[in-house]
XYZ file of C-alpha atoms in Angstrom:
279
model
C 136.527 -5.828 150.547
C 137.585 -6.510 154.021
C 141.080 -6.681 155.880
C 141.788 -9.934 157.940
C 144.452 -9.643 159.540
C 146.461 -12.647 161.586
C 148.906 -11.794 163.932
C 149.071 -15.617 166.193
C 151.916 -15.069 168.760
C 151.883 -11.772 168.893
C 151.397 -10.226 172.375
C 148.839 -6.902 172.636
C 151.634 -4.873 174.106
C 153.824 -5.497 170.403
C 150.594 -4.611 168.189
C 149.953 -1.290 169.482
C 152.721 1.196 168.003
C 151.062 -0.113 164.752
C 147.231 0.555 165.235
C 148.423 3.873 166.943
C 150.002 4.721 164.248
C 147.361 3.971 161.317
C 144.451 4.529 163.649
C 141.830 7.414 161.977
C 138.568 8.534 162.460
C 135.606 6.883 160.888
C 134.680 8.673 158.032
C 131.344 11.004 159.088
C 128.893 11.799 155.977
C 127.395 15.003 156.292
C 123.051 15.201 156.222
C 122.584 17.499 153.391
C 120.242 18.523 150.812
C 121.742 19.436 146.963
C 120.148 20.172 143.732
C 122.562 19.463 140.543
C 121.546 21.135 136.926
C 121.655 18.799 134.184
C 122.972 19.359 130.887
C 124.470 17.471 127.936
C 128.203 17.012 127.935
C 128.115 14.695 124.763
C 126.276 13.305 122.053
C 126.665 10.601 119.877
C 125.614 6.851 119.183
C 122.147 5.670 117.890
C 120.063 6.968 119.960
C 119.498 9.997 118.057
C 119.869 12.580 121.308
C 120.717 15.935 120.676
C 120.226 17.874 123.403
C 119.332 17.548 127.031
C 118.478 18.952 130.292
C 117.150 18.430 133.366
C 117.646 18.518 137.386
C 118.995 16.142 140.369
C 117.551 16.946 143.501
C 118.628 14.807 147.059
C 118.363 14.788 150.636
C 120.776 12.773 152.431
C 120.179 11.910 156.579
C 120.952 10.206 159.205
C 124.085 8.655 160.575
C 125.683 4.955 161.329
C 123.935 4.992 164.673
C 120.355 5.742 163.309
C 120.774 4.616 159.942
C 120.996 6.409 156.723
C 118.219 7.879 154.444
C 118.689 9.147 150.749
C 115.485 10.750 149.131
C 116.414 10.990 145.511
C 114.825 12.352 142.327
C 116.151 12.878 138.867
C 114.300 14.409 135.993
C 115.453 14.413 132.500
C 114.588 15.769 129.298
C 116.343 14.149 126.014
C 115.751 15.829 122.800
C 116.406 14.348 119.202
C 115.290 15.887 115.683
C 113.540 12.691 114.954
C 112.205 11.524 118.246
C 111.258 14.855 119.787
C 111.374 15.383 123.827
C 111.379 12.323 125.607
C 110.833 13.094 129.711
C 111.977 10.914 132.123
C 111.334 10.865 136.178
C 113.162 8.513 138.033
C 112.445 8.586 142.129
C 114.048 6.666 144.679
C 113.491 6.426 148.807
C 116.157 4.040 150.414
C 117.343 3.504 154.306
C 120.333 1.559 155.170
C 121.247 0.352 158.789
C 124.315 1.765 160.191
C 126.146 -1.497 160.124
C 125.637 -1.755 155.810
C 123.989 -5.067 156.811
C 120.036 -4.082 155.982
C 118.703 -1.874 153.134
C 115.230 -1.142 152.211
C 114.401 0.510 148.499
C 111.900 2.026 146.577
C 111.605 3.508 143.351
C 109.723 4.577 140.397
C 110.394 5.400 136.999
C 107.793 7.467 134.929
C 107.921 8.614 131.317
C 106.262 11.156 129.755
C 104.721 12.156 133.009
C 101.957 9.364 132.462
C 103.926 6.038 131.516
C 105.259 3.794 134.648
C 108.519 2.309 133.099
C 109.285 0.496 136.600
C 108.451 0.364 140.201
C 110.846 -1.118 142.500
C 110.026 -1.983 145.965
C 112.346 -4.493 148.140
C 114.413 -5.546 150.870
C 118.124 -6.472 150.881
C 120.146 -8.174 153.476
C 124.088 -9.089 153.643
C 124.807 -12.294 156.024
C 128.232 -12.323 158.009
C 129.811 -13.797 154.901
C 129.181 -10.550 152.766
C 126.645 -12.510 150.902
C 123.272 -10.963 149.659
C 119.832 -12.130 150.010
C 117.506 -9.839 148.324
C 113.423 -10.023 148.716
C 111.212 -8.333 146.023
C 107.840 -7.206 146.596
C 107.616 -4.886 142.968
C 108.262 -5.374 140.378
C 107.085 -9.241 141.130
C 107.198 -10.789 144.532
C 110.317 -12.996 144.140
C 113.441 -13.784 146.349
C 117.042 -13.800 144.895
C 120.852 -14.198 146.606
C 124.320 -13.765 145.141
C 127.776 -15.180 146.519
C 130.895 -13.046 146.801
C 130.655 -10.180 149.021
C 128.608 -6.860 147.962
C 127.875 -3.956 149.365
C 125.534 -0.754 149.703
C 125.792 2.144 148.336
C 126.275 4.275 151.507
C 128.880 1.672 152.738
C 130.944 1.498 148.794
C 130.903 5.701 149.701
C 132.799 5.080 152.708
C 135.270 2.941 151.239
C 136.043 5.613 148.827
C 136.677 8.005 151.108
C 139.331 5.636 152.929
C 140.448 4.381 150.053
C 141.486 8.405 149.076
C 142.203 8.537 152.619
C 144.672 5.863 152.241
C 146.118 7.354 148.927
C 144.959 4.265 147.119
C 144.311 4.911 143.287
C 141.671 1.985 142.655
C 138.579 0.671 144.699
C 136.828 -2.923 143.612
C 133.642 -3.703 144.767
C 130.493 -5.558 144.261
C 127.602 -3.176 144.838
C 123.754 -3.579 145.253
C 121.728 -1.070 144.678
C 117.981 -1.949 143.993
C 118.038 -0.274 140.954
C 117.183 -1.069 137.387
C 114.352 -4.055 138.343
C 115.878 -4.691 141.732
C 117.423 -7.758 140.116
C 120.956 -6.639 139.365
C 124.499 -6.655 141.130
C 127.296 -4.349 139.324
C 130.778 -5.169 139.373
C 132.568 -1.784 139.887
C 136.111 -0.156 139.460
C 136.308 3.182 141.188
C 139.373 4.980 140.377
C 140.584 7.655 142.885
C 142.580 10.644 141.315
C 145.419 12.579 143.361
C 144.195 14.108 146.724
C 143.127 17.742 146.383
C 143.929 19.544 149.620
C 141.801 21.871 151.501
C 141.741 25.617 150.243
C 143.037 24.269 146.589
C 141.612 25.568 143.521
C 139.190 27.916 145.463
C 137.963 29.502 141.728
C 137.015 26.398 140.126
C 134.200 25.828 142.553
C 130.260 26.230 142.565
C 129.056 29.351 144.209
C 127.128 26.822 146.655
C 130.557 25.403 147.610
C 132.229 28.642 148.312
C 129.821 29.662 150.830
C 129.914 26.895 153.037
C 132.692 24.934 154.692
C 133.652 22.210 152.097
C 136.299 24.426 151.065
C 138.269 23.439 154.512
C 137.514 19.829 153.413
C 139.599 17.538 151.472
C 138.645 15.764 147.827
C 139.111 13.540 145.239
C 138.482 13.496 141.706
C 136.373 9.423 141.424
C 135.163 7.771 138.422
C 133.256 4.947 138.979
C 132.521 2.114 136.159
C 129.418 -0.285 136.812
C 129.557 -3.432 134.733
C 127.174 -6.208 135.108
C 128.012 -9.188 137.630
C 129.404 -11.925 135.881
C 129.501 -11.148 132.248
C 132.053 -11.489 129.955
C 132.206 -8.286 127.942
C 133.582 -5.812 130.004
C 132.322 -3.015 128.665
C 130.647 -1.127 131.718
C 126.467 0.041 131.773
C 126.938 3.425 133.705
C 129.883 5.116 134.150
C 130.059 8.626 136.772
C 132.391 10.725 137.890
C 132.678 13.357 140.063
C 134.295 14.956 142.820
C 133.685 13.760 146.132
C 134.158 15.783 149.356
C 135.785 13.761 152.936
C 132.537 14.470 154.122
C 130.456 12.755 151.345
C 129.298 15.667 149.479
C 129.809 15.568 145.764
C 130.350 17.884 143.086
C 131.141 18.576 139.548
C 128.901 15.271 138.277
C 129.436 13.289 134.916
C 127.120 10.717 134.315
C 127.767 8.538 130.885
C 125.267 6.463 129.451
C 127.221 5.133 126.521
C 125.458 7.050 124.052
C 125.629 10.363 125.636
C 126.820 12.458 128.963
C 125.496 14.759 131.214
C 126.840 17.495 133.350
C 125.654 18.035 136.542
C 126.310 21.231 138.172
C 126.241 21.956 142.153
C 123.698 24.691 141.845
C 122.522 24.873 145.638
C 123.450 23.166 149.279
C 122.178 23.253 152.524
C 124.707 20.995 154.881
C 122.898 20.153 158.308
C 124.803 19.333 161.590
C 125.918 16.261 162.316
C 124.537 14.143 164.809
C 128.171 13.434 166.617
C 127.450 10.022 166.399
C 131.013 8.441 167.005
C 130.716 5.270 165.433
């Protein structure tokens, strides 16, 4: 979503009470490495699952001079009476320019430990319109772009912490995130619960939280819904929620599949310095 603004006639001297006044800082994501138990929040649906577990580990670097890195890897382990343990290991490597204008992706998705569901590998691009253009190597070589203006997933981050920021209760966005075959753009409607000020609700927090210095931070409880660009039933794919940090950090995870939830808990943190990188 951008902002244009079009103030013809107006002299420079007659603008600036106003950008003084809602200047702010760019928002600065923290690097940081977190691992996130899983377990099942809810059951239900056809799929026969009845119980789950499993882990989220992720390393987050880099900064909007350098570019941003995310190493991520979730492993999951859905039990039914009928179907037995089903593992799945989904792995994903992706760097995005500073700017939000580049991003390269890779992942893989194994099950059972031997089966190769998927392997993504591709570039993405967004022109000076917002439009994408998307280049697959896995899993075919093939070439794709899609009007209306999208972003990346570092970038739709950012825009929910100004949105909070802002005190805005909604966020809609087109997002691209290579994932699935590479081949899809979501739709999304983030909604951003009341502000939850620094030192607040101290008790309800992971030990991993505690001990650092998000407690001096602001948050936001988010819920994002992904739905699939263009169609009609608006039922979403993927819906997660969580709370998100000003810094970028995120805990107390839900992630709903339709047919069943997880829980993700914070269960350790390592925050590294920023790079005081002042764009």
């Amino acid at each position: 979503m951008r902002l244009f603004v079009a103030a013809f006639g107006l002299s420079i001297a007659s603008l600036t009470p106003a950008v003084a006044e809602t200047a702010k800082a760019p928002v600065q994501l923290a690097p940081h490495r977190a691992v996130y138990d899983l377990s099942l929040l809810r059951a239900g649906g056809s799929n026969g699952v009845e119980n789950a577990k499993g882990r989220i580990a992720m390393e987050f670097g880099g900064d909007a001079c350098d570019g941003y890195t995310l190493k991520y890897r979730q492993v999951t382990i859905l039990t039914g009476s009928e179907s037995g343990a089903n593992t799945m290991d989904v792995q994903t490597a992706t760097y995005e320019t500073g700017d939000g204008r580049t991003m390269h992706f890779k992942s893989t998705s194994v099950r059972q430990g031997m089966i190769k569901d998927s392997e993504v590998d591709g570039d993405a691009k967004i022109g000076p319109d917002g439009m994408l253009n998307v280049d697959l190597k896995q899993p075919r070589k093939t070439a794709f772009g899609a009007t209306g203006e999208t972003v990346f997933p570092t970038e739709h981050l950012k825009r929910l912490i100004e949105a909070g920021r802002r005190g805005d209760t909604t966020l809609s966005v087109r997002v691209y995130d290579g994932s699935n075959k590479g081949d899809k753009v979501y739709d999304t409607l983030g909604l951003i619960g009341r502000k939850i000020e620094p030192g607040t609700a101290l008790t309800s927090l992971e030990e991993a939280v505690r001990k650092g210095d998000l407690a001096s931070l602001a948050r936001w409880p988010i819920t994002i819904s992904y739905f699939e660009d263009g169609k009609g039933d608006r039922t979403p794919v993927y819906r997660i929620s969580f709370e998100l940090f000003e810094n970028g950090i995120s805990r107390d995870l839900r992630l709903d599949y339709g047919d069943f939830s997880l829980k993700g808990e914070l269960k350790s943190l390592d925050v590294q310095k920023t790079s005081g990188c002042a764009r």
